[in-house]
Amino acid sequence: MTAFVMLCADTARSRAYLDALGRAALLPSRLLLLEGSGPGKSNAACTLFDNVTPVAVRAESAGIPVERLPTADVNAPATIEALARLGEDLVVFSGPGGAILRPPLFATGKRFLHVHPGRLPAYRGSTTIYYSMLAESKIEATAILLTPGIDEGAIVTSRAFPVPADRRTIDVEYDPWVRACVMADAVRQLVESGRMDGSPQEEANAETYYIIHPVLKHIAILSDR
Amino acid sequence: MTSYRYHDAALLWDNGSYHYMYTPFEGADFLAAYRTARADARDALTITASAPQAEAILGWPEASLAGGAPPAPVAPVGPWQTAAMLDQLLLARLHGVWSPAGDAIVDTLARRFEVAKRLRPAYTADFRATSTSETAPVESYAVFAFLLATLVQPGQLRRLNSLLKVNDLLVAAAPQLTTPVHRAALRRSLDIELRLTGALMKALP
């Protein structure tokens, strides 16, 4: 089985990833922690995953070595140097929200696995979980191997999920959880096959969305469709 | 009592710090506050002087401008001024001589607006801003909002999202809109926005 590392900030998403990967017996060989970048939106307890235990504590208790990087910047030289030293090719990526990987990171030769909360390429961009709820009354997440083009990487796998009963939990709980489920699916597929590839996206079906306006967000949350 | 605060002028125009990421959920009262605030803003946009363009805007799509029609929109081939481009597009829209190039220009400006939170005074042929520190005149935002509003079809969430944001900015700046055409453009844009969001809200329990 191919080994992989996890590059993350201490966010709800990273905690959900460790939870799902642990349940699937697919733990990373090493965790690179972007210090000073978390916790993010919330570290309140939730029902779907352990959002209270810091990722470093959780990793170390599972016997995963933790390397603390002296930066919250995923593109910082310290991050690039730390990654370049490692033998693993696959990196589970869970950086701070909105972080965009720059060319020097890709020049390390690593493959960065990311889960986008929307069906690709139909729902590229930001807050797509709300857009797909409004348009289709469903939620989907897609695992991709990142490229310099935002949300344009090859698709490893995807999965649809029901809209949660309590839609107010989406930002802090449901979004991290659905991403974590798909991340576990994708890691299993890649490490078991040993092939670091996916299917190219059909550009003709691509649509990019931007941060959802609070009026549309409220309609998405209050709707029962 | 819940208020609608996303058209706060100090946050939107003065320092540009406002953003829409992780906005809090405020319950159904928020939507009621939004509709009241928008309707009040629309109703405050009184138009006293008679102007054919303003009347065509307020009556769009049933009304149109008479007289010699301009050419249909074409893709820019060189640098262009945002205000002049939008004025040309407005005339074309009101004369009913639209084209896919018009859609493409408005959609690209919407993407630029979503990323930068501003329209710039000028762009190159491939839509790069010639200055990233200046903003287009507020009148251009009003024309842009009207054009965008006329293009949103029911269910087109991407365009509606941009329309909501540009109308937030415009409501905050409404006192600066002094001409009948620009006041009419914002008034009609708010009308259309309210109809579109109202249709989405009809599905709420």
Tab-separated table of C-alpha atoms in Angstrom:
chain	number	residue	atom	x	y	z
A	1	MET	CA	0.000	0.000	0.000
A	2	THR	CA	1.319	3.463	-0.938
A	3	ALA	CA	2.121	5.740	2.001
A	4	PHE	CA	0.885	9.323	2.083
A	5	VAL	CA	1.284	12.426	4.234
A	6	MET	CA	-1.211	15.030	5.391
A	7	LEU	CA	-0.531	18.754	5.129
A	8	CYS	CA	-3.024	20.664	7.223
A	9	ALA	CA	-4.049	23.534	9.422
A	10	ASP	CA	-5.860	22.698	12.661
A	11	THR	CA	-9.384	23.215	11.340
A	12	ALA	CA	-12.683	21.395	11.597
A	13	ARG	CA	-12.024	19.955	8.154
A	14	SER	CA	-8.645	18.541	9.170
A	15	ARG	CA	-10.166	17.009	12.293
A	16	ALA	CA	-12.915	15.424	10.208
A	17	TYR	CA	-10.312	14.076	7.782
A	18	LEU	CA	-8.308	12.429	10.560
A	19	ASP	CA	-11.510	10.971	11.944
A	20	ALA	CA	-12.607	9.475	8.625
A	21	LEU	CA	-9.134	8.258	7.673
A	22	GLY	CA	-8.746	6.652	11.090
A	23	ARG	CA	-12.095	4.871	10.781
A	24	ALA	CA	-11.014	3.599	7.363
A	25	ALA	CA	-7.629	2.445	8.748
A	26	LEU	CA	-5.913	4.773	6.276
A	27	LEU	CA	-3.786	6.970	8.495
A	28	PRO	CA	-1.043	9.173	7.047
A	29	SER	CA	2.593	8.290	7.672
A	30	ARG	CA	3.297	11.867	8.789
A	31	LEU	CA	1.374	15.031	9.547
A	32	LEU	CA	2.740	18.430	8.535
A	33	LEU	CA	0.962	21.019	10.666
A	34	LEU	CA	0.745	24.642	9.573
A	35	GLU	CA	1.120	26.352	12.918
A	36	GLY	CA	-0.754	29.529	13.780
A	37	SER	CA	-3.472	28.846	11.252
A	38	GLY	CA	-6.149	27.281	13.406
A	39	PRO	CA	-8.478	26.410	14.841
A	40	GLY	CA	-10.688	27.809	12.145
A	41	LYS	CA	-14.439	28.328	12.133
A	42	SER	CA	-15.232	26.317	15.244
A	43	ASN	CA	-13.803	23.835	17.627
A	44	ALA	CA	-17.139	23.148	19.278
A	45	ALA	CA	-18.222	19.567	19.816
A	46	CYS	CA	-20.354	18.117	17.045
A	47	THR	CA	-22.044	14.803	16.395
A	48	LEU	CA	-20.457	13.681	13.119
A	49	PHE	CA	-16.755	13.773	14.084
A	50	ASP	CA	-14.362	14.737	16.860
A	51	ASN	CA	-14.053	18.491	16.468
A	52	VAL	CA	-12.609	19.072	19.924
A	53	THR	CA	-9.289	17.227	19.999
A	54	PRO	CA	-6.538	19.216	18.233
A	55	VAL	CA	-5.171	17.448	15.168
A	56	ALA	CA	-1.660	17.221	16.611
A	57	VAL	CA	-2.907	15.517	19.784
A	58	ARG	CA	-5.054	13.186	17.773
A	59	ALA	CA	-2.243	12.291	15.357
A	60	GLU	CA	0.330	11.703	18.069
A	61	SER	CA	-2.057	9.485	20.012
A	62	ALA	CA	-2.394	7.384	16.863
A	63	GLY	CA	1.395	7.156	16.533
A	64	ILE	CA	1.628	9.548	13.582
A	65	PRO	CA	4.745	11.774	13.675
A	66	VAL	CA	3.810	15.461	13.647
A	67	GLU	CA	6.075	18.061	12.077
A	68	ARG	CA	5.120	21.564	13.150
A	69	LEU	CA	5.862	24.096	10.428
A	70	PRO	CA	6.698	27.628	11.611
A	71	THR	CA	4.173	29.171	9.251
A	72	ALA	CA	0.469	29.226	8.443
A	73	ASP	CA	1.292	29.842	4.780
A	74	VAL	CA	0.971	26.764	2.636
A	75	ASN	CA	3.232	28.358	0.004
A	76	ALA	CA	5.980	29.430	2.420
A	77	PRO	CA	9.539	28.178	1.774
A	78	ALA	CA	9.396	26.188	5.045
A	79	THR	CA	6.364	24.286	3.788
A	80	ILE	CA	7.920	23.590	0.412
A	81	GLU	CA	11.207	22.459	1.976
A	82	ALA	CA	9.427	20.148	4.410
A	83	LEU	CA	7.440	18.524	1.635
A	84	ALA	CA	10.412	18.196	-0.693
A	85	ARG	CA	12.320	16.213	1.944
A	86	LEU	CA	9.641	13.525	2.154
A	87	GLY	CA	9.593	10.358	0.087
A	88	GLU	CA	5.823	10.089	-0.114
A	89	ASP	CA	4.252	11.289	-3.379
A	90	LEU	CA	0.681	11.728	-2.191
A	91	VAL	CA	-0.320	14.632	0.079
A	92	VAL	CA	-3.761	14.872	1.665
A	93	PHE	CA	-4.308	18.609	1.606
A	94	SER	CA	-6.359	20.452	4.211
A	95	GLY	CA	-4.901	23.940	4.394
A	96	PRO	CA	-6.488	27.100	5.763
A	97	GLY	CA	-9.742	28.102	4.063
A	98	GLY	CA	-9.181	29.811	0.747
A	99	ALA	CA	-5.505	28.808	0.475
A	100	ILE	CA	-4.402	28.516	-3.152
A	101	LEU	CA	-1.383	26.410	-4.016
A	102	ARG	CA	1.276	28.230	-6.025
A	103	PRO	CA	3.616	26.739	-8.663
A	104	PRO	CA	6.625	26.148	-6.321
A	105	LEU	CA	4.521	23.654	-4.359
A	106	PHE	CA	3.666	21.736	-7.513
A	107	ALA	CA	7.342	21.811	-8.464
A	108	THR	CA	8.049	19.467	-5.527
A	109	GLY	CA	6.491	16.731	-7.659
A	110	LYS	CA	3.931	15.852	-4.972
A	111	ARG	CA	0.294	15.175	-5.814
A	112	PHE	CA	-2.094	17.138	-3.618
A	113	LEU	CA	-5.433	15.478	-2.920
A	114	HIS	CA	-8.263	17.888	-2.110
A	115	VAL	CA	-12.004	17.486	-1.668
A	116	HIS	CA	-14.264	20.148	-3.121
A	117	PRO	CA	-17.800	20.441	-1.679
A	118	GLY	CA	-19.620	20.275	-5.000
A	119	ARG	CA	-20.006	18.179	-8.129
A	120	LEU	CA	-17.221	19.011	-10.565
A	121	PRO	CA	-17.001	20.606	-13.018
A	122	ALA	CA	-20.601	21.852	-12.678
A	123	TYR	CA	-20.013	23.526	-9.318
A	124	ARG	CA	-16.553	25.064	-9.218
A	125	GLY	CA	-15.680	27.897	-6.862
A	126	SER	CA	-16.864	28.950	-3.448
A	127	THR	CA	-19.770	27.884	-1.183
A	128	THR	CA	-21.021	25.526	-3.870
A	129	ILE	CA	-22.650	23.330	-1.249
A	130	TYR	CA	-25.372	26.002	-0.930
A	131	TYR	CA	-25.726	26.508	-4.665
A	132	SER	CA	-26.303	22.802	-5.297
A	133	MET	CA	-28.836	22.689	-2.445
A	134	LEU	CA	-30.736	25.569	-4.046
A	135	ALA	CA	-30.563	24.206	-7.569
A	136	GLU	CA	-30.853	20.463	-7.008
A	137	SER	CA	-31.750	19.867	-3.355
A	138	LYS	CA	-28.663	17.735	-2.921
A	139	ILE	CA	-25.070	17.878	-1.830
A	140	GLU	CA	-22.082	16.327	-3.542
A	141	ALA	CA	-18.361	16.317	-2.898
A	142	THR	CA	-15.564	15.591	-5.371
A	143	ALA	CA	-11.981	14.540	-4.691
A	144	ILE	CA	-9.443	15.993	-7.111
A	145	LEU	CA	-5.692	16.054	-7.595
A	146	LEU	CA	-4.945	19.750	-7.427
A	147	THR	CA	-3.483	21.696	-10.341
A	148	PRO	CA	-2.684	25.420	-10.607
A	149	GLY	CA	-6.171	26.028	-12.054
A	150	ILE	CA	-8.685	26.363	-9.219
A	151	ASP	CA	-10.952	23.291	-8.952
A	152	GLU	CA	-9.710	22.069	-12.331
A	153	GLY	CA	-7.755	18.964	-11.279
A	154	ALA	CA	-8.411	15.398	-12.353
A	155	ILE	CA	-11.331	13.782	-10.549
A	156	VAL	CA	-10.478	10.814	-8.339
A	157	THR	CA	-13.944	10.106	-7.002
A	158	SER	CA	-17.180	11.769	-5.904
A	159	ARG	CA	-20.216	10.976	-3.818
A	160	ALA	CA	-23.701	12.470	-3.275
A	161	PHE	CA	-25.132	13.073	0.194
A	162	PRO	CA	-28.596	13.947	1.491
A	163	VAL	CA	-29.226	17.469	2.659
A	164	PRO	CA	-28.878	17.430	6.481
A	165	ALA	CA	-31.956	17.719	8.639
A	166	ASP	CA	-30.468	20.751	10.368
A	167	ARG	CA	-29.049	22.905	7.587
A	168	ARG	CA	-27.573	25.379	10.054
A	169	THR	CA	-24.799	22.861	10.709
A	170	ILE	CA	-23.448	22.967	7.175
A	171	ASP	CA	-20.559	25.396	7.634
A	172	VAL	CA	-19.151	23.956	10.829
A	173	GLU	CA	-20.068	20.292	10.680
A	174	TYR	CA	-21.707	18.852	7.580
A	175	ASP	CA	-19.346	20.372	4.996
A	176	PRO	CA	-16.215	19.040	6.776
A	177	TRP	CA	-17.885	15.667	7.264
A	178	VAL	CA	-18.966	15.088	3.652
A	179	ARG	CA	-15.511	16.126	2.484
A	180	ALA	CA	-13.932	13.706	4.953
A	181	CYS	CA	-16.068	10.801	3.727
A	182	VAL	CA	-14.985	11.446	0.137
A	183	MET	CA	-11.368	11.972	1.185
A	184	ALA	CA	-11.344	8.500	2.738
A	185	ASP	CA	-12.857	7.049	-0.461
A	186	ALA	CA	-10.222	8.780	-2.592
A	187	VAL	CA	-7.241	7.854	-0.419
A	188	ARG	CA	-8.317	4.224	-0.417
A	189	GLN	CA	-8.634	4.257	-4.207
A	190	LEU	CA	-5.233	5.881	-4.761
A	191	VAL	CA	-3.135	4.023	-2.212
A	192	GLU	CA	-4.578	0.641	-3.073
A	193	SER	CA	-4.081	1.121	-6.813
A	194	GLY	CA	-0.741	2.911	-6.457
A	195	ARG	CA	-1.807	5.120	-9.376
A	196	MET	CA	-1.817	8.857	-8.725
A	197	ASP	CA	-4.293	9.856	-11.400
A	198	GLY	CA	-7.927	10.618	-12.081
A	199	SER	CA	-10.330	11.553	-14.862
A	200	PRO	CA	-9.992	14.942	-16.585
A	201	GLN	CA	-12.889	17.327	-16.155
A	202	GLU	CA	-15.197	18.162	-19.064
A	203	GLU	CA	-14.648	21.903	-19.525
A	204	ALA	CA	-17.869	22.292	-21.510
A	205	ASN	CA	-19.855	21.517	-18.341
A	206	ALA	CA	-17.882	23.845	-16.068
A	207	GLU	CA	-19.453	26.682	-14.084
A	208	THR	CA	-17.716	28.813	-11.447
A	209	TYR	CA	-19.576	30.248	-8.473
A	210	TYR	CA	-18.500	32.963	-6.039
A	211	ILE	CA	-19.140	33.392	-2.313
A	212	ILE	CA	-22.855	33.080	-1.788
A	213	HIS	CA	-24.794	36.172	-0.805
A	214	PRO	CA	-26.441	35.895	2.641
A	215	VAL	CA	-29.929	36.158	1.111
A	216	LEU	CA	-29.369	33.073	-1.040
A	217	LYS	CA	-27.672	31.318	1.865
A	218	HIS	CA	-30.697	31.938	4.082
A	219	ILE	CA	-33.063	30.650	1.401
A	220	ALA	CA	-30.936	27.506	1.050
A	221	ILE	CA	-30.959	26.911	4.808
A	222	LEU	CA	-34.652	27.653	5.320
A	223	SER	CA	-35.863	25.665	2.331
A	224	ASP	CA	-37.193	22.148	2.890
A	225	ARG	CA	-37.002	21.052	-0.729
B	1	MET	CA	-35.273	42.903	15.761
B	2	THR	CA	-33.272	41.628	12.793
B	3	SER	CA	-32.015	44.260	10.387
B	4	TYR	CA	-30.518	44.001	6.926
B	5	ARG	CA	-27.018	45.434	7.238
B	6	TYR	CA	-25.320	44.266	4.036
B	7	HIS	CA	-25.759	47.642	2.388
B	8	ASP	CA	-23.814	49.488	5.085
B	9	ALA	CA	-22.071	52.269	3.174
B	10	ALA	CA	-19.122	52.532	5.540
B	11	LEU	CA	-18.275	48.872	5.091
B	12	LEU	CA	-18.954	48.663	1.389
B	13	TRP	CA	-17.416	51.823	-0.016
B	14	ASP	CA	-15.175	53.532	2.506
B	15	ASN	CA	-12.651	50.843	3.294
B	16	GLY	CA	-13.820	47.913	1.205
B	17	SER	CA	-13.415	45.558	4.135
B	18	TYR	CA	-16.798	43.946	3.901
B	19	HIS	CA	-16.984	40.400	2.670
B	20	TYR	CA	-19.590	37.676	2.525
B	21	MET	CA	-17.611	34.678	3.797
B	22	TYR	CA	-19.162	32.701	6.680
B	23	THR	CA	-22.065	35.085	7.121
B	24	PRO	CA	-24.139	34.093	10.155
B	25	PHE	CA	-27.562	32.492	9.907
B	26	GLU	CA	-30.157	34.876	11.344
B	27	GLY	CA	-33.399	33.005	10.767
B	28	ALA	CA	-36.462	33.771	8.693
B	29	ASP	CA	-36.609	37.304	10.081
B	30	PHE	CA	-33.493	38.096	8.088
B	31	LEU	CA	-35.275	37.504	4.787
B	32	ALA	CA	-38.199	39.659	5.874
B	33	ALA	CA	-35.762	42.421	6.850
B	34	TYR	CA	-34.022	42.100	3.491
B	35	ARG	CA	-37.255	42.466	1.524
B	36	THR	CA	-38.347	45.465	3.547
B	37	ALA	CA	-34.966	47.178	3.182
B	38	ARG	CA	-34.840	46.564	-0.554
B	39	ALA	CA	-38.414	47.705	-1.136
B	40	ASP	CA	-37.781	50.860	0.902
B	41	ALA	CA	-34.622	51.582	-1.101
B	42	ARG	CA	-36.499	51.072	-4.371
B	43	ASP	CA	-39.407	53.283	-3.343
B	44	ALA	CA	-37.036	56.056	-2.272
B	45	LEU	CA	-35.684	56.244	-5.823
B	46	THR	CA	-38.177	58.778	-7.097
B	47	ILE	CA	-37.673	59.971	-10.653
B	48	THR	CA	-38.942	63.469	-11.282
B	49	ALA	CA	-37.699	64.487	-14.734
B	50	SER	CA	-39.031	62.797	-17.854
B	51	ALA	CA	-36.360	61.001	-19.877
B	52	PRO	CA	-36.987	58.427	-22.639
B	53	GLN	CA	-34.135	56.167	-21.454
B	54	ALA	CA	-35.377	56.204	-17.878
B	55	GLU	CA	-38.899	55.349	-19.013
B	56	ALA	CA	-37.603	52.496	-21.186
B	57	ILE	CA	-35.609	51.150	-18.233
B	58	LEU	CA	-38.574	51.294	-15.881
B	59	GLY	CA	-40.784	49.611	-18.477
B	60	TRP	CA	-38.289	46.982	-19.541
B	61	PRO	CA	-38.833	44.440	-21.136
B	62	GLU	CA	-42.167	45.647	-22.504
B	63	ALA	CA	-40.926	49.184	-23.243
B	64	SER	CA	-38.116	49.977	-25.651
B	65	LEU	CA	-36.378	53.004	-27.126
B	66	ALA	CA	-37.539	54.336	-30.441
B	67	GLY	CA	-35.305	55.829	-33.094
B	68	GLY	CA	-32.064	54.735	-34.659
B	69	ALA	CA	-30.810	51.592	-33.037
B	70	PRO	CA	-27.109	51.168	-32.221
B	71	PRO	CA	-25.184	48.142	-33.480
B	72	ALA	CA	-25.479	44.915	-31.490
B	73	PRO	CA	-22.712	44.382	-28.905
B	74	VAL	CA	-19.435	42.918	-30.115
B	75	ALA	CA	-16.440	41.650	-28.160
B	76	PRO	CA	-13.897	44.402	-27.420
B	77	VAL	CA	-10.786	44.360	-29.594
B	78	GLY	CA	-8.702	46.853	-27.629
B	79	PRO	CA	-8.639	48.737	-24.324
B	80	TRP	CA	-12.003	50.134	-23.304
B	81	GLN	CA	-13.573	52.450	-20.756
B	82	THR	CA	-16.118	50.791	-18.489
B	83	ALA	CA	-18.529	53.724	-18.418
B	84	ALA	CA	-18.605	54.089	-22.207
B	85	MET	CA	-18.923	50.344	-22.767
B	86	LEU	CA	-21.815	50.013	-20.319
B	87	ASP	CA	-23.601	53.017	-21.831
B	88	GLN	CA	-23.341	51.384	-25.270
B	89	LEU	CA	-24.649	48.099	-23.896
B	90	LEU	CA	-27.528	49.912	-22.198
B	91	LEU	CA	-28.570	51.537	-25.466
B	92	ALA	CA	-28.358	48.202	-27.276
B	93	ARG	CA	-30.429	46.500	-24.588
B	94	LEU	CA	-33.105	49.192	-24.628
B	95	HIS	CA	-33.281	49.091	-28.436
B	96	GLY	CA	-33.572	45.289	-28.417
B	97	VAL	CA	-30.397	44.729	-30.433
B	98	TRP	CA	-28.663	42.405	-28.018
B	99	SER	CA	-26.148	39.660	-28.894
B	100	PRO	CA	-24.230	36.832	-27.175
B	101	ALA	CA	-21.241	39.192	-27.017
B	102	GLY	CA	-23.316	41.424	-24.735
B	103	ASP	CA	-23.974	38.479	-22.413
B	104	ALA	CA	-20.265	37.649	-22.421
B	105	ILE	CA	-19.196	41.199	-21.537
B	106	VAL	CA	-21.694	41.490	-18.678
B	107	ASP	CA	-20.823	38.011	-17.362
B	108	THR	CA	-17.102	38.741	-17.456
B	109	LEU	CA	-17.609	42.035	-15.650
B	110	ALA	CA	-19.673	40.147	-13.057
B	111	ARG	CA	-16.768	37.759	-12.491
B	112	ARG	CA	-14.355	40.666	-12.172
B	113	PHE	CA	-16.740	42.318	-9.727
B	114	GLU	CA	-17.089	39.153	-7.640
B	115	VAL	CA	-13.318	38.800	-7.329
B	116	ALA	CA	-12.368	42.462	-6.807
B	117	LYS	CA	-15.643	43.689	-5.222
B	118	ARG	CA	-15.285	46.610	-7.606
B	119	LEU	CA	-15.640	47.516	-11.259
B	120	ARG	CA	-12.539	49.264	-12.582
B	121	PRO	CA	-12.638	52.368	-14.805
B	122	ALA	CA	-10.996	50.617	-17.758
B	123	TYR	CA	-10.065	47.161	-19.001
B	124	THR	CA	-7.939	45.650	-21.725
B	125	ALA	CA	-9.495	43.576	-24.503
B	126	ASP	CA	-8.976	40.435	-22.395
B	127	PHE	CA	-10.691	42.066	-19.398
B	128	ARG	CA	-7.659	42.877	-17.300
B	129	ALA	CA	-8.144	45.997	-15.195
B	130	THR	CA	-5.804	48.816	-16.206
B	131	SER	CA	-5.837	50.022	-12.586
B	132	THR	CA	-6.529	48.008	-9.470
B	133	SER	CA	-6.772	50.997	-7.145
B	134	GLU	CA	-9.527	53.017	-8.798
B	135	THR	CA	-13.214	52.237	-9.068
B	136	ALA	CA	-15.585	52.921	-11.929
B	137	PRO	CA	-18.080	55.780	-11.453
B	138	VAL	CA	-21.084	54.816	-9.360
B	139	GLU	CA	-23.320	55.484	-12.390
B	140	SER	CA	-21.586	52.620	-14.186
B	141	TYR	CA	-22.496	50.271	-11.356
B	142	ALA	CA	-26.148	51.260	-11.795
B	143	VAL	CA	-26.062	50.525	-15.527
B	144	PHE	CA	-24.217	47.266	-14.868
B	145	ALA	CA	-26.804	46.216	-12.260
B	146	PHE	CA	-29.670	46.891	-14.663
B	147	LEU	CA	-28.010	44.969	-17.499
B	148	LEU	CA	-27.224	42.062	-15.207
B	149	ALA	CA	-30.793	42.052	-13.871
B	150	THR	CA	-32.176	41.829	-17.395
B	151	LEU	CA	-30.022	38.767	-18.073
B	152	VAL	CA	-30.914	36.703	-14.991
B	153	GLN	CA	-33.259	33.884	-15.855
B	154	PRO	CA	-35.124	32.062	-13.074
B	155	GLY	CA	-32.731	29.571	-11.498
B	156	GLN	CA	-29.580	31.338	-12.705
B	157	LEU	CA	-28.025	31.558	-9.283
B	158	ARG	CA	-24.597	32.782	-10.363
B	159	ARG	CA	-25.992	35.922	-11.977
B	160	LEU	CA	-28.503	36.493	-9.181
B	161	ASN	CA	-25.703	36.253	-6.616
B	162	SER	CA	-23.724	38.988	-8.374
B	163	LEU	CA	-26.847	41.113	-8.705
B	164	LEU	CA	-27.517	40.950	-4.964
B	165	LYS	CA	-23.973	42.097	-4.225
B	166	VAL	CA	-23.873	44.968	-6.706
B	167	ASN	CA	-27.275	46.123	-5.484
B	168	ASP	CA	-25.954	46.132	-1.908
B	169	LEU	CA	-23.253	48.538	-3.063
B	170	LEU	CA	-25.698	50.653	-5.021
B	171	VAL	CA	-28.265	50.993	-2.254
B	172	ALA	CA	-25.438	52.249	-0.062
B	173	ALA	CA	-24.505	54.777	-2.750
B	174	ALA	CA	-28.020	55.649	-3.934
B	175	PRO	CA	-27.821	59.323	-2.826
B	176	GLN	CA	-25.004	59.783	-5.346
B	177	LEU	CA	-27.259	58.740	-8.224
B	178	THR	CA	-28.773	61.990	-9.444
B	179	THR	CA	-29.781	61.433	-13.067
B	180	PRO	CA	-33.169	59.896	-13.981
B	181	VAL	CA	-31.464	57.196	-16.070
B	182	HIS	CA	-29.238	55.949	-13.270
B	183	ARG	CA	-31.923	56.167	-10.607
B	184	ALA	CA	-34.254	54.262	-12.937
B	185	ALA	CA	-31.544	51.666	-13.589
B	186	LEU	CA	-31.161	50.948	-9.889
B	187	ARG	CA	-34.904	51.044	-9.265
B	188	ARG	CA	-35.609	48.508	-12.033
B	189	SER	CA	-32.662	46.365	-10.934
B	190	LEU	CA	-34.054	46.215	-7.392
B	191	ASP	CA	-37.498	45.387	-8.773
B	192	ILE	CA	-36.168	42.466	-10.770
B	193	GLU	CA	-34.003	41.264	-7.881
B	194	LEU	CA	-36.995	41.278	-5.531
B	195	ARG	CA	-39.058	39.304	-8.048
B	196	LEU	CA	-36.311	36.703	-8.482
B	197	THR	CA	-35.616	36.226	-4.778
B	198	GLY	CA	-39.377	36.236	-4.116
B	199	ALA	CA	-39.760	33.318	-6.510
B	200	LEU	CA	-37.097	31.381	-4.623
B	201	MET	CA	-38.721	32.199	-1.293
B	202	LYS	CA	-42.068	30.829	-2.449
B	203	ALA	CA	-40.564	27.373	-2.015
B	204	LEU	CA	-39.916	28.040	1.683
B	205	PRO	CA	-42.152	26.301	4.216
